[in-house]
Amino acid sequence: MKDSAKNASMTDIASLKQELAHQIESARDTKTLEDVRVHVLGKSGQITALMKTLGQMDPEERKTKGQELNALKDEIAALISSQESALKKQEMDAKLANETIDITLSPRPAATGKIHPISRTMEELVSIFGAMGFSVAEGPDIEDDWHNFTALNFPPGHPAREMQDTFFLPDTPGESDPARAKKLLRTHTSSVQIRHMENNKPPHKIICFGRTYRSDWDMTHTPMFHQVECLYIDKGVTMAHLKGCLTDFVRAFFNNDSLPVRFRPSFFPFVEPGAEVDIGYVKDDKGGIRLGAARDGEEQRWMEILGAGMVHPNVLKNCGIDPNEYQGFAFGCGIERITMLKYGIPDLRTFFDSDIRWLSHYGFDPVESRN
Ligand code: DAH
C-alpha cells in the first residue's frame, strides 16, 4: 500500500472521532442529524470510504486498522442513535407544547340535519296514541284490490272507487281470485285495517302510518302523500269512544284544550255511520287563520281534517269477525294536511321538493323537545 494513501486514510482516527462527535452533538434537529449520518456512514460517507481502504492494506495492518475502524463505526453509530432519541423527544415535547387544547373554548355546534315535518308529525302521533294504548301496525304500499277496496266494502264497480283513482300494476300471474290478482298503489291506509284484522285476533287497537297514492296534482294534491289510520275494535266500543278519542287527539296535537271539534255525517263504504270531522278556526285581520274557538264578534269557521266512523259490519265479516260480538271505530287523516295547519306551511308540494333551504326553515332539530 502506498504511504500517501495509508496516511490519508488512517492518520488520526482519534481526531476524526472527535470531529464527528462534535458534528453529531451540534445537530439541533433530526433532519440535520440525518444529513450527518449520511455524510459519515452512508454509501460514500467518510467512515465507509475509510473501510474501503482496508482492502489495499497488508494483512497485519488490516487487522489492527480494521478493529480500530470498526470500533469507530460502532461508537459513531451509537452516538448518532442516542442523539436521535434526544432530538426526537425534544421535537415531540415542542409539538405537544404548541398543540395544547384550549378547554375554555365553547363547543362548536356539530353540523346536524333536520327532521322533516312529516317525520316530526308521525313522532308526535306515536306519542299521543301511544299514551292512549295504541300500537303501530304496518302494511305494504303495493296493495291488491281486495285489501284496498273489496274487503273495505267497495264491491267491484262501486262508484266510491271513482273517488280514489290510483296507479295500477300488472296482475299477479297465476292468482285465480281477481281481487287478489289486481295490484295497485294503495289509495289509503285503510287497507292496513284489513291486513291487521286478518292476521290478528280481536281486540284491535292500532294506528298505522304510510305513503298513499292517487293520480292528482295541484296546490293541495300530490300523487303521493301520507296518511295515519286508527282502528279500535273491541266488545262494546261505541261512537262515544270515537268522539272522545278523536277530540283528545286533535286537542293534544294542536296544543289547544278548547279547540272546537265537529262531527258531520258523511259516507265512506267501510263505516256506518260515517263522519267527517272538522276543527274550528277564525280568520284574523292579516288574512291568516287562527285555529280555535271564535271570540266575541268573530265568526266561527270550520275546516275538515279527517274521515271517521263505526266500522261497517261487512268489513268485520270480511275479516272473520262476528259483528254481533265486536264493534269499533276507525278514522283516517292526511298527515301533510294537519302538519301544514300546525306549522303554517302554505304549499303541499314543497314537502316533496327536497329543497334543503325549505328543510332548514321548516325542519326540526333532532334534539329539540316535543311541542
Ligand atoms: N280512507 C279514507 C280516505 O282516504 C279516510 C277514512 C275515512 C278512513 C273514514 C277511515 C274512516 O278509517 O273511518 O279518504
Tab-separated table of C-alpha atoms and ligand atoms in Angstrom:
chain	number	residue	atom	x	y	z
A	1	MET	CA	0.000	0.000	0.000
A	2	LYS	CA	1.256	3.452	-0.885
A	3	ASP	CA	2.267	5.634	2.051
A	4	SER	CA	0.204	8.567	0.862
A	5	ALA	CA	-2.983	6.507	0.761
A	6	LYS	CA	-2.174	4.992	4.085
A	7	ASN	CA	-1.564	8.413	5.614
A	8	ALA	CA	-4.595	9.990	4.067
A	9	SER	CA	-6.880	7.163	5.158
A	10	MET	CA	-5.730	6.184	8.570
A	11	THR	CA	-3.941	9.236	10.003
A	12	ASP	CA	-5.768	10.194	13.032
A	13	ILE	CA	-8.766	8.108	13.996
A	14	ALA	CA	-8.922	9.824	17.352
A	15	SER	CA	-9.212	13.308	15.942
A	16	LEU	CA	-11.707	12.098	13.322
A	17	LYS	CA	-13.771	10.656	16.123
A	18	GLN	CA	-13.651	13.962	17.980
A	19	GLU	CA	-14.694	15.879	14.935
A	20	LEU	CA	-17.573	13.545	14.115
A	21	ALA	CA	-18.773	13.552	17.735
A	22	HIS	CA	-18.822	17.339	17.600
A	23	GLN	CA	-20.863	17.326	14.399
A	24	ILE	CA	-23.339	14.891	15.938
A	25	GLU	CA	-23.767	16.828	19.155
A	26	SER	CA	-24.240	20.104	17.357
A	27	ALA	CA	-27.057	18.750	15.173
A	28	ARG	CA	-30.103	20.634	16.519
A	29	ASP	CA	-32.825	18.664	14.742
A	30	THR	CA	-33.367	15.185	13.373
A	31	LYS	CA	-33.114	16.381	9.784
A	32	THR	CA	-29.573	17.802	10.305
A	33	LEU	CA	-28.604	14.668	12.209
A	34	GLU	CA	-29.727	12.518	9.320
A	35	ASP	CA	-27.518	14.583	6.977
A	36	VAL	CA	-24.562	13.935	9.299
A	37	ARG	CA	-25.318	10.206	9.352
A	38	VAL	CA	-25.391	10.018	5.557
A	39	HIS	CA	-22.209	12.057	5.361
A	40	VAL	CA	-20.394	9.689	7.760
A	41	LEU	CA	-21.953	6.241	7.484
A	42	GLY	CA	-23.751	6.499	4.143
A	43	LYS	CA	-22.606	4.718	0.943
A	44	SER	CA	-19.993	7.345	0.182
A	45	GLY	CA	-19.650	8.550	3.793
A	46	GLN	CA	-16.343	9.270	5.487
A	47	ILE	CA	-16.125	6.060	7.554
A	48	THR	CA	-17.396	3.968	4.658
A	49	ALA	CA	-14.608	5.393	2.474
A	50	LEU	CA	-12.032	4.520	5.143
A	51	MET	CA	-13.401	0.970	5.389
A	52	LYS	CA	-12.863	0.638	1.631
A	53	THR	CA	-9.128	1.372	2.063
A	54	LEU	CA	-8.703	-1.728	4.263
A	55	GLY	CA	-8.612	-3.906	1.164
A	56	GLN	CA	-5.405	-2.268	-0.009
A	57	MET	CA	-3.523	-2.895	3.282
A	58	ASP	CA	-1.297	-5.791	4.106
A	59	PRO	CA	-2.919	-8.393	6.403
A	60	GLU	CA	-1.231	-7.323	9.625
A	61	GLU	CA	-2.145	-3.672	9.254
A	62	ARG	CA	-5.619	-4.547	8.030
A	63	LYS	CA	-6.221	-6.423	11.216
A	64	THR	CA	-5.345	-3.561	13.593
A	65	LYS	CA	-6.817	-0.800	11.469
A	66	GLY	CA	-9.862	-2.911	10.797
A	67	GLN	CA	-10.531	-3.254	14.506
A	68	GLU	CA	-9.996	0.457	15.113
A	69	LEU	CA	-12.223	1.438	12.239
A	70	ASN	CA	-14.997	-0.961	13.271
A	71	ALA	CA	-14.818	0.349	16.826
A	72	LEU	CA	-15.052	3.916	15.482
A	73	LYS	CA	-18.014	2.996	13.305
A	74	ASP	CA	-19.842	1.414	16.268
A	75	GLU	CA	-19.173	4.347	18.567
A	76	ILE	CA	-20.320	6.868	15.974
A	77	ALA	CA	-23.461	4.841	15.219
A	78	ALA	CA	-24.243	4.690	18.971
A	79	LEU	CA	-23.688	8.453	19.323
A	80	ILE	CA	-25.983	9.132	16.382
A	81	SER	CA	-28.678	6.904	17.804
A	82	SER	CA	-28.626	8.446	21.278
A	83	GLN	CA	-28.608	11.950	19.802
A	84	GLU	CA	-31.513	10.922	17.605
A	85	SER	CA	-33.589	9.786	20.601
A	86	ALA	CA	-32.820	13.019	22.426
A	87	LEU	CA	-33.786	15.157	19.427
A	88	LYS	CA	-36.994	13.171	18.816
A	89	LYS	CA	-38.022	13.671	22.410
A	90	GLN	CA	-37.279	17.391	22.171
A	91	GLU	CA	-39.282	17.669	18.975
A	92	MET	CA	-42.230	15.796	20.484
A	93	ASP	CA	-42.144	17.976	23.610
A	94	ALA	CA	-42.133	21.115	21.460
A	95	LYS	CA	-45.035	19.789	19.365
A	96	LEU	CA	-47.076	18.953	22.440
A	97	ALA	CA	-46.356	22.369	23.937
A	98	ASN	CA	-47.656	24.065	20.770
A	99	GLU	CA	-50.687	21.836	20.388
A	100	THR	CA	-52.341	22.494	23.729
A	101	ILE	CA	-56.131	22.287	23.640
A	102	ASP	CA	-57.982	25.305	24.888
A	103	ILE	CA	-60.643	23.691	27.030
A	104	THR	CA	-62.232	27.068	27.748
A	105	LEU	CA	-63.472	27.338	24.128
A	106	SER	CA	-67.225	26.824	23.910
A	107	PRO	CA	-68.168	23.791	21.792
A	108	ARG	CA	-68.966	24.499	18.181
A	109	PRO	CA	-72.361	23.156	17.125
A	110	ALA	CA	-71.992	19.921	15.191
A	111	ALA	CA	-73.365	20.049	11.661
A	112	THR	CA	-76.639	18.162	12.015
A	113	GLY	CA	-79.515	17.509	9.670
A	114	LYS	CA	-83.137	18.417	10.303
A	115	ILE	CA	-86.147	16.243	10.952
A	116	HIS	CA	-88.676	16.549	8.113
A	117	PRO	CA	-92.036	17.940	9.322
A	118	ILE	CA	-93.788	14.728	8.169
A	119	SER	CA	-91.482	12.624	10.356
A	120	ARG	CA	-91.968	15.035	13.206
A	121	THR	CA	-95.767	14.755	12.988
A	122	MET	CA	-95.548	10.963	12.912
A	123	GLU	CA	-93.408	11.023	16.064
A	124	GLU	CA	-95.978	13.246	17.760
A	125	LEU	CA	-98.813	10.937	16.731
A	126	VAL	CA	-96.935	7.943	18.114
A	127	SER	CA	-96.618	9.657	21.483
A	128	ILE	CA	-100.237	10.860	21.562
A	129	PHE	CA	-101.748	7.496	20.562
A	130	GLY	CA	-99.113	5.528	22.446
A	131	ALA	CA	-100.281	7.262	25.610
A	132	MET	CA	-103.844	6.088	24.790
A	133	GLY	CA	-102.665	2.477	24.458
A	134	PHE	CA	-102.452	2.137	20.666
A	135	SER	CA	-99.618	0.279	18.987
A	136	VAL	CA	-98.229	0.829	15.485
A	137	ALA	CA	-99.088	-1.540	12.610
A	138	GLU	CA	-97.681	-1.596	9.087
A	139	GLY	CA	-98.769	-2.609	5.609
A	140	PRO	CA	-97.359	-2.575	2.063
A	141	ASP	CA	-97.551	0.362	-0.381
A	142	ILE	CA	-98.296	-2.059	-3.227
A	143	GLU	CA	-101.689	-3.477	-2.387
A	144	ASP	CA	-104.180	-5.793	-4.032
A	145	ASP	CA	-107.734	-4.845	-4.888
A	146	TRP	CA	-109.069	-6.990	-2.008
A	147	HIS	CA	-107.303	-5.090	0.788
A	148	ASN	CA	-107.602	-1.629	-0.757
A	149	PHE	CA	-111.215	-1.874	-1.952
A	150	THR	CA	-113.255	-5.104	-1.872
A	151	ALA	CA	-112.723	-6.076	1.766
A	152	LEU	CA	-113.414	-2.463	2.735
A	153	ASN	CA	-116.909	-2.854	1.291
A	154	PHE	CA	-116.212	-1.227	-2.090
A	155	PRO	CA	-117.584	-4.015	-4.348
A	156	PRO	CA	-116.223	-4.114	-7.914
A	157	GLY	CA	-117.809	-1.335	-9.958
A	158	HIS	CA	-118.930	0.608	-6.858
A	159	PRO	CA	-118.964	4.363	-7.648
A	160	ALA	CA	-116.982	5.148	-4.460
A	161	ARG	CA	-113.936	3.629	-6.194
A	162	GLU	CA	-114.029	6.524	-8.635
A	163	MET	CA	-113.049	8.932	-5.874
A	164	GLN	CA	-109.776	7.122	-5.376
A	165	ASP	CA	-108.180	6.807	-8.801
A	166	THR	CA	-104.717	5.381	-8.434
A	167	PHE	CA	-101.836	3.722	-10.274
A	168	PHE	CA	-102.373	0.122	-11.335
A	169	LEU	CA	-99.674	-2.502	-11.719
A	170	PRO	CA	-99.637	-5.734	-13.750
A	171	ASP	CA	-101.769	-8.512	-12.230
A	172	THR	CA	-100.096	-11.218	-10.164
A	173	PRO	CA	-99.639	-14.154	-12.580
A	174	GLY	CA	-101.354	-17.402	-11.562
A	175	GLU	CA	-103.685	-15.810	-8.963
A	176	SER	CA	-107.212	-17.048	-9.676
A	177	ASP	CA	-109.102	-14.617	-7.386
A	178	PRO	CA	-109.333	-11.398	-9.451
A	179	ALA	CA	-109.478	-9.201	-6.311
A	180	ARG	CA	-106.167	-10.616	-5.124
A	181	ALA	CA	-104.558	-10.686	-8.589
A	182	LYS	CA	-105.137	-6.997	-9.282
A	183	LYS	CA	-102.254	-4.877	-7.936
A	184	LEU	CA	-102.239	-1.149	-7.281
A	185	LEU	CA	-100.573	1.533	-5.169
A	186	ARG	CA	-102.775	1.849	-2.099
A	187	THR	CA	-105.074	4.857	-2.126
A	188	HIS	CA	-105.399	4.977	1.661
A	189	THR	CA	-104.012	3.357	4.786
A	190	SER	CA	-107.440	1.788	5.473
A	191	SER	CA	-106.066	-1.356	3.769
A	192	VAL	CA	-103.877	-1.875	6.854
A	193	GLN	CA	-107.065	-2.272	8.949
A	194	ILE	CA	-107.932	-5.332	6.863
A	195	ARG	CA	-104.433	-6.811	6.998
A	196	HIS	CA	-104.268	-6.333	10.729
A	197	MET	CA	-107.714	-7.877	11.394
A	198	GLU	CA	-106.978	-10.821	9.070
A	199	ASN	CA	-103.751	-11.649	10.846
A	200	ASN	CA	-104.583	-10.956	14.491
A	201	LYS	CA	-107.292	-11.786	16.973
A	202	PRO	CA	-109.537	-9.037	18.427
A	203	PRO	CA	-109.412	-6.736	20.350
A	204	HIS	CA	-107.558	-4.475	17.890
A	205	LYS	CA	-106.102	-1.147	18.907
A	206	ILE	CA	-103.694	0.153	16.292
A	207	ILE	CA	-102.556	3.176	14.389
A	208	CYS	CA	-100.651	2.958	11.146
A	209	PHE	CA	-98.746	5.462	9.026
A	210	GLY	CA	-97.654	5.384	5.474
A	211	ARG	CA	-97.477	6.629	1.941
A	212	THR	CA	-100.652	6.625	-0.090
A	213	TYR	CA	-101.162	7.336	-3.795
A	214	ARG	CA	-103.723	8.925	-6.083
A	215	SER	CA	-103.492	10.367	-9.576
A	216	ASP	CA	-103.834	14.016	-8.524
A	217	TRP	CA	-101.532	17.049	-8.819
A	218	ASP	CA	-102.303	20.621	-7.764
A	219	MET	CA	-101.747	23.084	-4.873
A	220	THR	CA	-103.450	20.756	-2.410
A	221	HIS	CA	-102.944	17.311	-4.004
A	222	THR	CA	-99.794	15.336	-4.807
A	223	PRO	CA	-99.709	11.835	-6.347
A	224	MET	CA	-98.030	10.573	-3.183
A	225	PHE	CA	-98.964	11.750	0.298
A	226	HIS	CA	-99.138	10.311	3.797
A	227	GLN	CA	-101.987	9.152	5.973
A	228	VAL	CA	-102.434	7.969	9.506
A	229	GLU	CA	-105.135	5.398	10.190
A	230	CYS	CA	-106.607	4.416	13.512
A	231	LEU	CA	-108.590	1.268	14.333
A	232	TYR	CA	-110.166	0.263	17.626
A	233	ILE	CA	-112.250	-2.938	17.759
A	234	ASP	CA	-113.460	-4.467	20.997
A	235	LYS	CA	-116.680	-5.548	22.725
A	236	GLY	CA	-118.910	-2.574	23.449
A	237	VAL	CA	-116.977	0.154	21.599
A	238	THR	CA	-119.393	2.968	20.702
A	239	MET	CA	-119.500	6.253	18.819
A	240	ALA	CA	-118.898	7.965	22.168
A	241	HIS	CA	-115.430	6.350	22.302
A	242	LEU	CA	-114.777	7.602	18.779
A	243	LYS	CA	-115.752	11.154	19.704
A	244	GLY	CA	-113.686	11.119	22.897
A	245	CYS	CA	-110.613	9.641	21.263
A	246	LEU	CA	-110.696	11.983	18.265
A	247	THR	CA	-111.326	15.089	20.348
A	248	ASP	CA	-108.435	14.231	22.675
A	249	PHE	CA	-106.182	13.565	19.692
A	250	VAL	CA	-106.805	16.832	17.830
A	251	ARG	CA	-106.607	18.929	21.009
A	252	ALA	CA	-103.321	17.280	22.014
A	253	PHE	CA	-101.883	17.572	18.526
A	254	PHE	CA	-102.777	21.245	18.090
A	255	ASN	CA	-101.903	22.069	21.720
A	256	ASN	CA	-105.300	23.602	22.273
A	257	ASP	CA	-107.550	22.284	25.052
A	258	SER	CA	-110.598	24.179	23.839
A	259	LEU	CA	-110.220	23.512	20.101
A	260	PRO	CA	-113.788	23.107	18.774
A	261	VAL	CA	-114.379	19.729	17.100
A	262	ARG	CA	-117.451	18.995	14.977
A	263	PHE	CA	-118.722	15.695	13.514
A	264	ARG	CA	-120.693	15.874	10.244
A	265	PRO	CA	-122.464	12.819	8.758
A	266	SER	CA	-120.639	11.567	5.673
A	267	PHE	CA	-120.282	8.464	3.542
A	268	PHE	CA	-117.374	6.011	3.366
A	269	PRO	CA	-118.209	2.431	2.303
A	270	PHE	CA	-116.296	0.876	5.195
A	271	VAL	CA	-118.076	2.690	8.051
A	272	GLU	CA	-121.673	3.054	9.224
A	273	PRO	CA	-122.385	5.657	10.445
A	274	GLY	CA	-119.612	7.647	8.823
A	275	ALA	CA	-118.500	11.157	9.638
A	276	GLU	CA	-116.226	13.927	8.545
A	277	VAL	CA	-114.540	15.726	11.383
A	278	ASP	CA	-113.963	19.478	11.332
A	279	ILE	CA	-111.957	21.722	13.619
A	280	GLY	CA	-112.854	25.336	14.341
A	281	TYR	CA	-110.865	28.387	13.255
A	282	VAL	CA	-111.298	32.114	12.770
A	283	LYS	CA	-109.856	34.437	10.135
A	284	ASP	CA	-107.508	37.064	11.536
A	285	ASP	CA	-107.237	40.637	10.152
A	286	LYS	CA	-103.910	39.920	8.401
A	287	GLY	CA	-105.553	37.398	6.080
A	288	GLY	CA	-104.297	34.418	8.086
A	289	ILE	CA	-106.160	31.984	10.287
A	290	ARG	CA	-106.167	31.088	13.964
A	291	LEU	CA	-107.230	27.603	15.000
A	292	GLY	CA	-109.625	27.679	17.920
A	293	ALA	CA	-112.941	28.952	19.212
A	294	ALA	CA	-114.349	32.262	17.989
A	295	ARG	CA	-114.279	35.123	20.477
A	296	ASP	CA	-116.882	37.900	20.734
A	297	GLY	CA	-117.721	39.313	17.323
A	298	GLU	CA	-115.637	36.734	15.419
A	299	GLU	CA	-117.184	34.262	13.003
A	300	GLN	CA	-116.590	30.593	13.872
A	301	ARG	CA	-115.386	28.799	10.744
A	302	TRP	CA	-114.771	25.088	10.212
A	303	MET	CA	-112.342	23.037	8.199
A	304	GLU	CA	-112.451	19.336	7.537
A	305	ILE	CA	-109.429	17.383	8.692
A	306	LEU	CA	-110.357	13.700	8.650
A	307	GLY	CA	-112.818	10.912	7.938
A	308	ALA	CA	-114.124	8.555	10.611
A	309	GLY	CA	-116.912	6.188	11.558
A	310	MET	CA	-118.043	2.927	13.139
A	311	VAL	CA	-116.512	0.011	11.232
A	312	HIS	CA	-119.129	-1.460	8.849
A	313	PRO	CA	-120.389	-4.977	9.780
A	314	ASN	CA	-119.451	-6.188	6.262
A	315	VAL	CA	-115.825	-5.174	6.860
A	316	LEU	CA	-115.736	-7.082	10.146
A	317	LYS	CA	-117.298	-10.145	8.435
A	318	ASN	CA	-114.739	-9.930	5.593
A	319	CYS	CA	-112.022	-10.278	8.237
A	320	GLY	CA	-113.713	-13.189	10.047
A	321	ILE	CA	-115.023	-11.101	12.976
A	322	ASP	CA	-118.609	-11.511	14.245
A	323	PRO	CA	-120.148	-8.002	14.209
A	324	ASN	CA	-122.634	-9.052	16.891
A	325	GLU	CA	-119.757	-9.666	19.259
A	326	TYR	CA	-117.261	-6.960	18.325
A	327	GLN	CA	-117.704	-3.377	17.186
A	328	GLY	CA	-115.370	-0.466	16.822
A	329	PHE	CA	-114.340	2.719	15.138
A	330	ALA	CA	-111.777	3.815	12.580
A	331	PHE	CA	-110.517	7.070	11.227
A	332	GLY	CA	-108.063	8.216	8.599
A	333	CYS	CA	-106.266	11.504	8.297
A	334	GLY	CA	-103.843	13.174	5.867
A	335	ILE	CA	-100.530	13.796	7.619
A	336	GLU	CA	-99.449	16.679	5.376
A	337	ARG	CA	-102.760	18.454	5.975
A	338	ILE	CA	-102.502	18.545	9.764
A	339	THR	CA	-98.774	19.357	9.540
A	340	MET	CA	-99.430	22.340	7.246
A	341	LEU	CA	-102.083	23.601	9.665
A	342	LYS	CA	-99.983	23.164	12.773
A	343	TYR	CA	-96.796	24.738	11.415
A	344	GLY	CA	-98.220	27.233	8.912
A	345	ILE	CA	-96.712	25.610	5.801
A	346	PRO	CA	-98.557	27.067	2.802
A	347	ASP	CA	-97.901	24.712	-0.154
A	348	LEU	CA	-98.238	20.928	-0.026
A	349	ARG	CA	-95.928	20.350	-2.992
A	350	THR	CA	-92.917	21.824	-1.174
A	351	PHE	CA	-92.922	18.833	1.186
A	352	PHE	CA	-91.502	16.679	-1.592
A	353	ASP	CA	-89.199	19.147	-3.408
A	354	SER	CA	-86.180	18.009	-1.361
A	355	ASP	CA	-85.097	21.641	-1.095
A	356	ILE	CA	-82.551	21.874	1.711
A	357	ARG	CA	-83.456	25.561	2.359
A	358	TRP	CA	-87.083	24.580	2.927
A	359	LEU	CA	-85.997	21.819	5.282
A	360	SER	CA	-83.676	24.062	7.265
A	361	HIS	CA	-86.576	26.532	7.669
A	362	TYR	CA	-89.447	24.145	8.444
A	363	GLY	CA	-87.452	21.154	9.754
A	364	PHE	CA	-86.801	20.332	13.412
A	365	ASP	CA	-83.593	19.863	15.334
A	366	PRO	CA	-83.207	16.208	16.262
A	367	VAL	CA	-82.587	17.010	19.935
A	368	GLU	CA	-85.364	19.598	20.311
A	369	SER	CA	-88.031	18.568	22.803
A	370	ARG	CA	-91.591	17.957	21.604
A	371	ASN	CA	-94.260	20.727	21.476
B	1	DAH	N1	-109.705	6.140	3.846
B	1	DAH	C1	-110.402	7.399	3.784
B	1	DAH	C2	-109.784	8.272	2.720
B	1	DAH	O1	-108.673	8.073	2.376
B	1	DAH	C3	-110.340	8.111	5.116
B	1	DAH	C4	-111.117	7.411	6.187
B	1	DAH	C5	-112.453	7.726	6.369
B	1	DAH	C6	-110.527	6.443	6.949
B	1	DAH	C7	-113.198	7.103	7.346
B	1	DAH	C8	-111.262	5.802	7.945
B	1	DAH	C9	-112.610	6.137	8.128
B	1	DAH	O2	-110.737	4.866	8.736
B	1	DAH	O3	-113.312	5.524	9.117
B	1	DAH	O4	-110.445	9.148	2.240
